[in-house]
XYZ file of C-alpha atoms in Angstrom:
331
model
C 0.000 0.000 0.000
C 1.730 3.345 -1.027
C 0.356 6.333 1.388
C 1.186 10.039 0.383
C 1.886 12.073 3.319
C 0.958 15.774 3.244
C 4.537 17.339 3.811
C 4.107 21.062 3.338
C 4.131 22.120 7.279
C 6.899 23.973 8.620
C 10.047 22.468 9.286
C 10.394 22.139 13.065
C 6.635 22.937 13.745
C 4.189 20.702 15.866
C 2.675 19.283 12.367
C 5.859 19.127 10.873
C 7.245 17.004 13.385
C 4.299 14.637 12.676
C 4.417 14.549 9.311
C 8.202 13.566 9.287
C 7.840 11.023 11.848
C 4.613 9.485 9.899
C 6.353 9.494 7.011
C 9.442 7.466 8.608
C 8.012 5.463 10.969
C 4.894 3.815 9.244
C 7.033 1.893 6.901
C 8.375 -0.066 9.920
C 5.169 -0.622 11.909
C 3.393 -1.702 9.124
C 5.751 -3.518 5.915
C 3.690 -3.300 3.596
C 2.883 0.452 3.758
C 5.219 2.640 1.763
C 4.904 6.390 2.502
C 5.515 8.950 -0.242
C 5.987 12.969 0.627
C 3.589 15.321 -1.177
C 4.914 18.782 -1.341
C 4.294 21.767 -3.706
C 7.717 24.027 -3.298
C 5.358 26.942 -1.978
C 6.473 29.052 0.837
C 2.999 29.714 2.563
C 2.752 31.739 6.251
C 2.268 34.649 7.192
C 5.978 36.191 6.503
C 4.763 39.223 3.989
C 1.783 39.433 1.545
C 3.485 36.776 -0.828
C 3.558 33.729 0.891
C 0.204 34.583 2.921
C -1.667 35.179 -0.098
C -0.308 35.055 -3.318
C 0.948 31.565 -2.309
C -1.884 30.988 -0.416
C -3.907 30.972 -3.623
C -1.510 28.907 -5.679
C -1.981 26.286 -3.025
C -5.463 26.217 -2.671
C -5.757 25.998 -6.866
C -2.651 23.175 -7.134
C -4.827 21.030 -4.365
C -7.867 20.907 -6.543
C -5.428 19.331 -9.285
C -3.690 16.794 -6.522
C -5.609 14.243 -8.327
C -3.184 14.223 -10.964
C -0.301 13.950 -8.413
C -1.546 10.835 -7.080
C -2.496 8.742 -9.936
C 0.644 9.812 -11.607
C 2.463 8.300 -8.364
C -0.584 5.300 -7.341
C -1.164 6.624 -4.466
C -3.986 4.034 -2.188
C -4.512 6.699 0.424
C -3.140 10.153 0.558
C -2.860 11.421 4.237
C -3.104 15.675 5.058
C -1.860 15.481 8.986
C -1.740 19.365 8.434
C -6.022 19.862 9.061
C -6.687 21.782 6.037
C -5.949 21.067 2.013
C -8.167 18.443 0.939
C -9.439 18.816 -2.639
C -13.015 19.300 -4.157
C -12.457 16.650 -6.228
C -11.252 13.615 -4.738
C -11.502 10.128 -6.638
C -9.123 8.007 -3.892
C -9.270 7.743 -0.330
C -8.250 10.514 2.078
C -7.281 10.777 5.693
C -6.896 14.126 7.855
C -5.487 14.331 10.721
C -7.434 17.761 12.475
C -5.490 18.652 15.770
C -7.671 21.037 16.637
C -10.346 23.981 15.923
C -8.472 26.675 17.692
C -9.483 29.502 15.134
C -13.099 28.744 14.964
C -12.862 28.743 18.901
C -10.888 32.066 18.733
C -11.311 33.584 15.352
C -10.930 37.203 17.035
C -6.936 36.169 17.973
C -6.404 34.077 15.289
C -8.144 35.436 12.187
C -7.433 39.011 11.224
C -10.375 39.548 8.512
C -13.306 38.142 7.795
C -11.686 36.823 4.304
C -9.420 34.713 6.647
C -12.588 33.475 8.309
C -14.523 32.716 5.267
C -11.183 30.731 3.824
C -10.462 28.566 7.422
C -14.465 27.871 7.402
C -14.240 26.941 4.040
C -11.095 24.503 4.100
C -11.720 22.857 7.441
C -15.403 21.920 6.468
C -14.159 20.549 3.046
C -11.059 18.860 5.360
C -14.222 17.602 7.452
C -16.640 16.304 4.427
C -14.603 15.600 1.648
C -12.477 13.014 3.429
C -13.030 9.470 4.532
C -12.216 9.463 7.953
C -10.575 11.919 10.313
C -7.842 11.244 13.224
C -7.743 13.729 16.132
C -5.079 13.624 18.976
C -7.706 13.664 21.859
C -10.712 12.470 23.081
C -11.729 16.812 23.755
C -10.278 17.440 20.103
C -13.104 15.034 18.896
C -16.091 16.465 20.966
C -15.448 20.029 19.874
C -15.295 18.583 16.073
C -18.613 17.317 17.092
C -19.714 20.056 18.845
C -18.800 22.596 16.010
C -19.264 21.046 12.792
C -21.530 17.866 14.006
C -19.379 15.625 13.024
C -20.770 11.939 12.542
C -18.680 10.192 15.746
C -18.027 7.043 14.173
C -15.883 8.853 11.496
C -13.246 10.273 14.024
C -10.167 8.212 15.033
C -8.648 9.660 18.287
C -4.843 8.467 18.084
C -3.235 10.773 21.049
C 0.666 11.938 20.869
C 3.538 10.671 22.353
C 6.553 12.459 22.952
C 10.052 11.959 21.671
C 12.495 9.513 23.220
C 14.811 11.881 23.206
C 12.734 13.701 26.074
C 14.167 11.633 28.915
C 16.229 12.265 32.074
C 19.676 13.510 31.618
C 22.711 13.053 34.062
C 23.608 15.902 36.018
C 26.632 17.771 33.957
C 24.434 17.732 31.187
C 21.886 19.924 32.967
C 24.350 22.255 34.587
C 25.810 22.846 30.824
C 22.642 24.130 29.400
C 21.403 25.665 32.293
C 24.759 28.137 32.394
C 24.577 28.797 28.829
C 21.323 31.067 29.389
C 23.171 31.896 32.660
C 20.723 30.768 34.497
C 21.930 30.710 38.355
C 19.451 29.534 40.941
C 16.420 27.162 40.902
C 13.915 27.792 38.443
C 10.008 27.650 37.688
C 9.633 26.742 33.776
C 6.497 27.281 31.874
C 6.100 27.792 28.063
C 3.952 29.583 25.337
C 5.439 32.813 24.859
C 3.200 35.568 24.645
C 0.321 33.717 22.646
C -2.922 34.642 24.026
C -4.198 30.701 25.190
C -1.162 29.629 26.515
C -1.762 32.020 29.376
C 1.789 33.158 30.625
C 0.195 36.142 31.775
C -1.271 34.535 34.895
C 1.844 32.241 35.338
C 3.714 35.844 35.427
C 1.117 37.109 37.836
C 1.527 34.544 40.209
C 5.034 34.922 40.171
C 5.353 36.894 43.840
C 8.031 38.446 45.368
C 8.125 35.597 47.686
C 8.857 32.973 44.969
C 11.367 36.289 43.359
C 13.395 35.528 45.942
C 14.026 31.784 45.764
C 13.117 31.134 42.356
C 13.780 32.568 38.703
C 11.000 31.869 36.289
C 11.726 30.561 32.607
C 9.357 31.424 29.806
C 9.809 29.937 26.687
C 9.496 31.687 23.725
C 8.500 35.385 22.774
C 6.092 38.041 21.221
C 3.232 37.009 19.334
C 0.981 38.742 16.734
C 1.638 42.100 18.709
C 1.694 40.982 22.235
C 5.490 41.161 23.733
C 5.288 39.893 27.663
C 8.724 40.241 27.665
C 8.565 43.913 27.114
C 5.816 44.234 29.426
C 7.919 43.015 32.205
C 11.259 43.998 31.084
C 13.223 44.721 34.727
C 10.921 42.679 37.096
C 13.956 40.749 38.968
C 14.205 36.672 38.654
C 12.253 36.793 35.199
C 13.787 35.253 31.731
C 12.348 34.632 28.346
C 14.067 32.344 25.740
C 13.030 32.077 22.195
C 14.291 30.078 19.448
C 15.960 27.339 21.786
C 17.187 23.596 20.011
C 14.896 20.830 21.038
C 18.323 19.489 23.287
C 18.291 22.413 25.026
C 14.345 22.573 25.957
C 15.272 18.656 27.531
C 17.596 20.228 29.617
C 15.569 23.001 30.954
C 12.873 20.713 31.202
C 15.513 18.659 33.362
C 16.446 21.456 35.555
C 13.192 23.049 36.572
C 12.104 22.729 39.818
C 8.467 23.000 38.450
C 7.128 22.714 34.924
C 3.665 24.640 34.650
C 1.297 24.682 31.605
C -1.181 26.799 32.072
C -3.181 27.100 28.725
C -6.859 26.685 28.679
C -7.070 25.653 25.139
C -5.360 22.912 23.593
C -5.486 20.065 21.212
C -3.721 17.771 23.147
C -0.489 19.538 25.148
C 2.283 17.588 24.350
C 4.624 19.367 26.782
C 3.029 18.096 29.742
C 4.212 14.633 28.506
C 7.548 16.145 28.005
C 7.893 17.481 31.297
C 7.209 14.017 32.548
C 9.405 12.129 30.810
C 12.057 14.397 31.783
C 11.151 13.661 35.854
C 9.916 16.927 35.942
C 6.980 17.681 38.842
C 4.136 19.513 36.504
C 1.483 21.783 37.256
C -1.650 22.412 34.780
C -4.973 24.387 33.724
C -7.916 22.406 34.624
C -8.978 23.122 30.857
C -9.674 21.717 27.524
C -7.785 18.477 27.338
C -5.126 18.943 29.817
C -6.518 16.393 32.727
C -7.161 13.812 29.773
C -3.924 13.869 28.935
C -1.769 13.744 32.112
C -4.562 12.458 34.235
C -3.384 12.227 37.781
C 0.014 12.849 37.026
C -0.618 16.643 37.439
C -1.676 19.282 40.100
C -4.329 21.354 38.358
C -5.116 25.089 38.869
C -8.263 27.087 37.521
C -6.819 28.766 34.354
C -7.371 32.245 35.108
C -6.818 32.060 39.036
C -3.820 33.532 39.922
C -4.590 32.679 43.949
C -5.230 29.178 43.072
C -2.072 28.955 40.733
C 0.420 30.519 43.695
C -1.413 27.964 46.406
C -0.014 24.739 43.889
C 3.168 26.315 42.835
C 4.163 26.546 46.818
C 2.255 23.241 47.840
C 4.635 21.109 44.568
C 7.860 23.715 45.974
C 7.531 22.940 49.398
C 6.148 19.186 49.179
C 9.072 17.000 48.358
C 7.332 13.764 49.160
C 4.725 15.118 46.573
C 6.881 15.962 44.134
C 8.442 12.244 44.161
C 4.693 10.687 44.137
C 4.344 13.720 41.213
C 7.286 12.248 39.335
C 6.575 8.509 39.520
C 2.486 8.826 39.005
């Protein structure tokens, strides 16, 4: 059985990660699959108006001729793991992966216009009817698909993630190494998602005291998004880092290191850094939201999402609890 795999993510990203690994990793569960890339050469984000929507356009038009593509290449099933880009016109089997509906949940952080509305609507529903079954990475990524777009249940496939075995506990010297090249000098509180509005740093930063200032620096990983800049906003508060653009090595580390690993979003599609964290013997702390508590179950302490008081209470309880932190790490 030859299966194309949509390869046109981002190098790096969450779906391009998946995509590459699907692609290389199939082939040895399964020996009589052989996976095939599909990619167009189109540069398509949101990096100037050329690759948003001049290249935008040539996408959408060359996936209404993909058709060609695959019967040039007999292709059995032709995989998109990238939740959009499924053609009209479609006469072999498709699969789509659909991680999550974050813009239709959020269209007024997420979708500038209402042409960029009108175009996700568009491709997700065709992503949604046009293809023969759909996997999701989470048993709350398949209700909302229900719950928004009334999807028929017994056409979903919930296949969760798992995280890389490279996320695993590292020795010591290793730690130390990383942790002084971001000169990073006393015990730390680690939490990640930048300045994106869901991720919900901003409450992690507001529950950052002086009281936990003064024993504890707090790591943010990664930076500004779509206008918002956290790290400008609290440019001089003592004990406070953000790191951007750090090698997946590196993130093990810090994930090593941290006294505490807190995800507080209250909106994802599954929240593979939780599992991360955990692999890496790291104690973690998470919004009771979305499908956090489905995915690291009793593993986690759990805060309300937008309670600062509640999120201070379970950052000091995890600090100050080191018989819970070993129950935390073996759960």
């Amino acid at each position: 059985m030859r299966i194309a795999i949509d390869n046109r993510a981002v190098v790096h990203s969450g779906i391009g990660n998946y995509s590459a690994i699907l692609l290389s990793m199939l082939p040895k569960v399964e020996k009589e699959v052989e996976t095939v890339p599909y990619e167009d050469g189109l540069a398509f984000n949101r990096q100037g108006f050329w690759n948003k929507y001049v290249n935008g356009l040539r996408r959408l038009i060359r996936d209404q001729f993909m058709f060609r593509w695959v019967d040039k290449n007999n292709i059995d099933i032709f995989h998109n793991p990238r939740n959009t880009g499924v053609p009209v016109f479609k006469p072999f089997k498709i699969v789509v992966t659909i991680h999550d509906v974050i813009p239709h949940v959020f269209p007024q952080y997420y979708l500038n216009s209402w042409i960029e509305r009108l175009y996700y609507e568009m491709m997700i529903r065709l992503s949604i009817y046009r293809s023969d079954k759909i996997i999701t990475i989470s048993e709350f990524s398949k209700q909302e698909l229900i719950k928004y777009y009334n999807v028929p249940e017994e056409k979903i496939i919930v296949t969760p993630l798992a995280c890389s075995d490279k996320c695993r506990v590292l020795v010591p010297e290793v730690v130390f190494s990383v942790t002084k090249k971001y000169d990073i000098k006393r015990p730390y509180i680690l939490t990640i998602g930048g300045s994106e509005y869901r991720k919900n740093v901003k409450t992690v930063l507001e529950a950052y005291d002086d009281a936990l200032a003064s024993k504890y620096d707090l790591i943010i990983i990664g930076g500004s998004w779509r206008g918002l800049d956290l790290a400008a906003e609290y440019r001089g508060k003592p004990g406070i880092k953000f790191l951007k653009g750090i090698p997946d090595e590196d993130l093990i580390a810090l994930y090593n290191g941290a006294a505490v690993f807190i995800y507080a979003s209250f909106y994802e599609g599954f929240g593979l850094p939780l599992l991360e964290a955990m692999n890496c013997g790291t104690p973690v702390i998470a919004a009771e939201a979305s499908c956090l508590p489905e995915v690291a179950d009793k593993a986690a302490l759990y805060f309300k999402p937008l309670d600062v008081n509640d999120l201070q209470e379970k950052i000091r309880k995890v600090l100050q609890d080191e018989k819970l932190q070993q129950m935390m790490i073996q759960e």
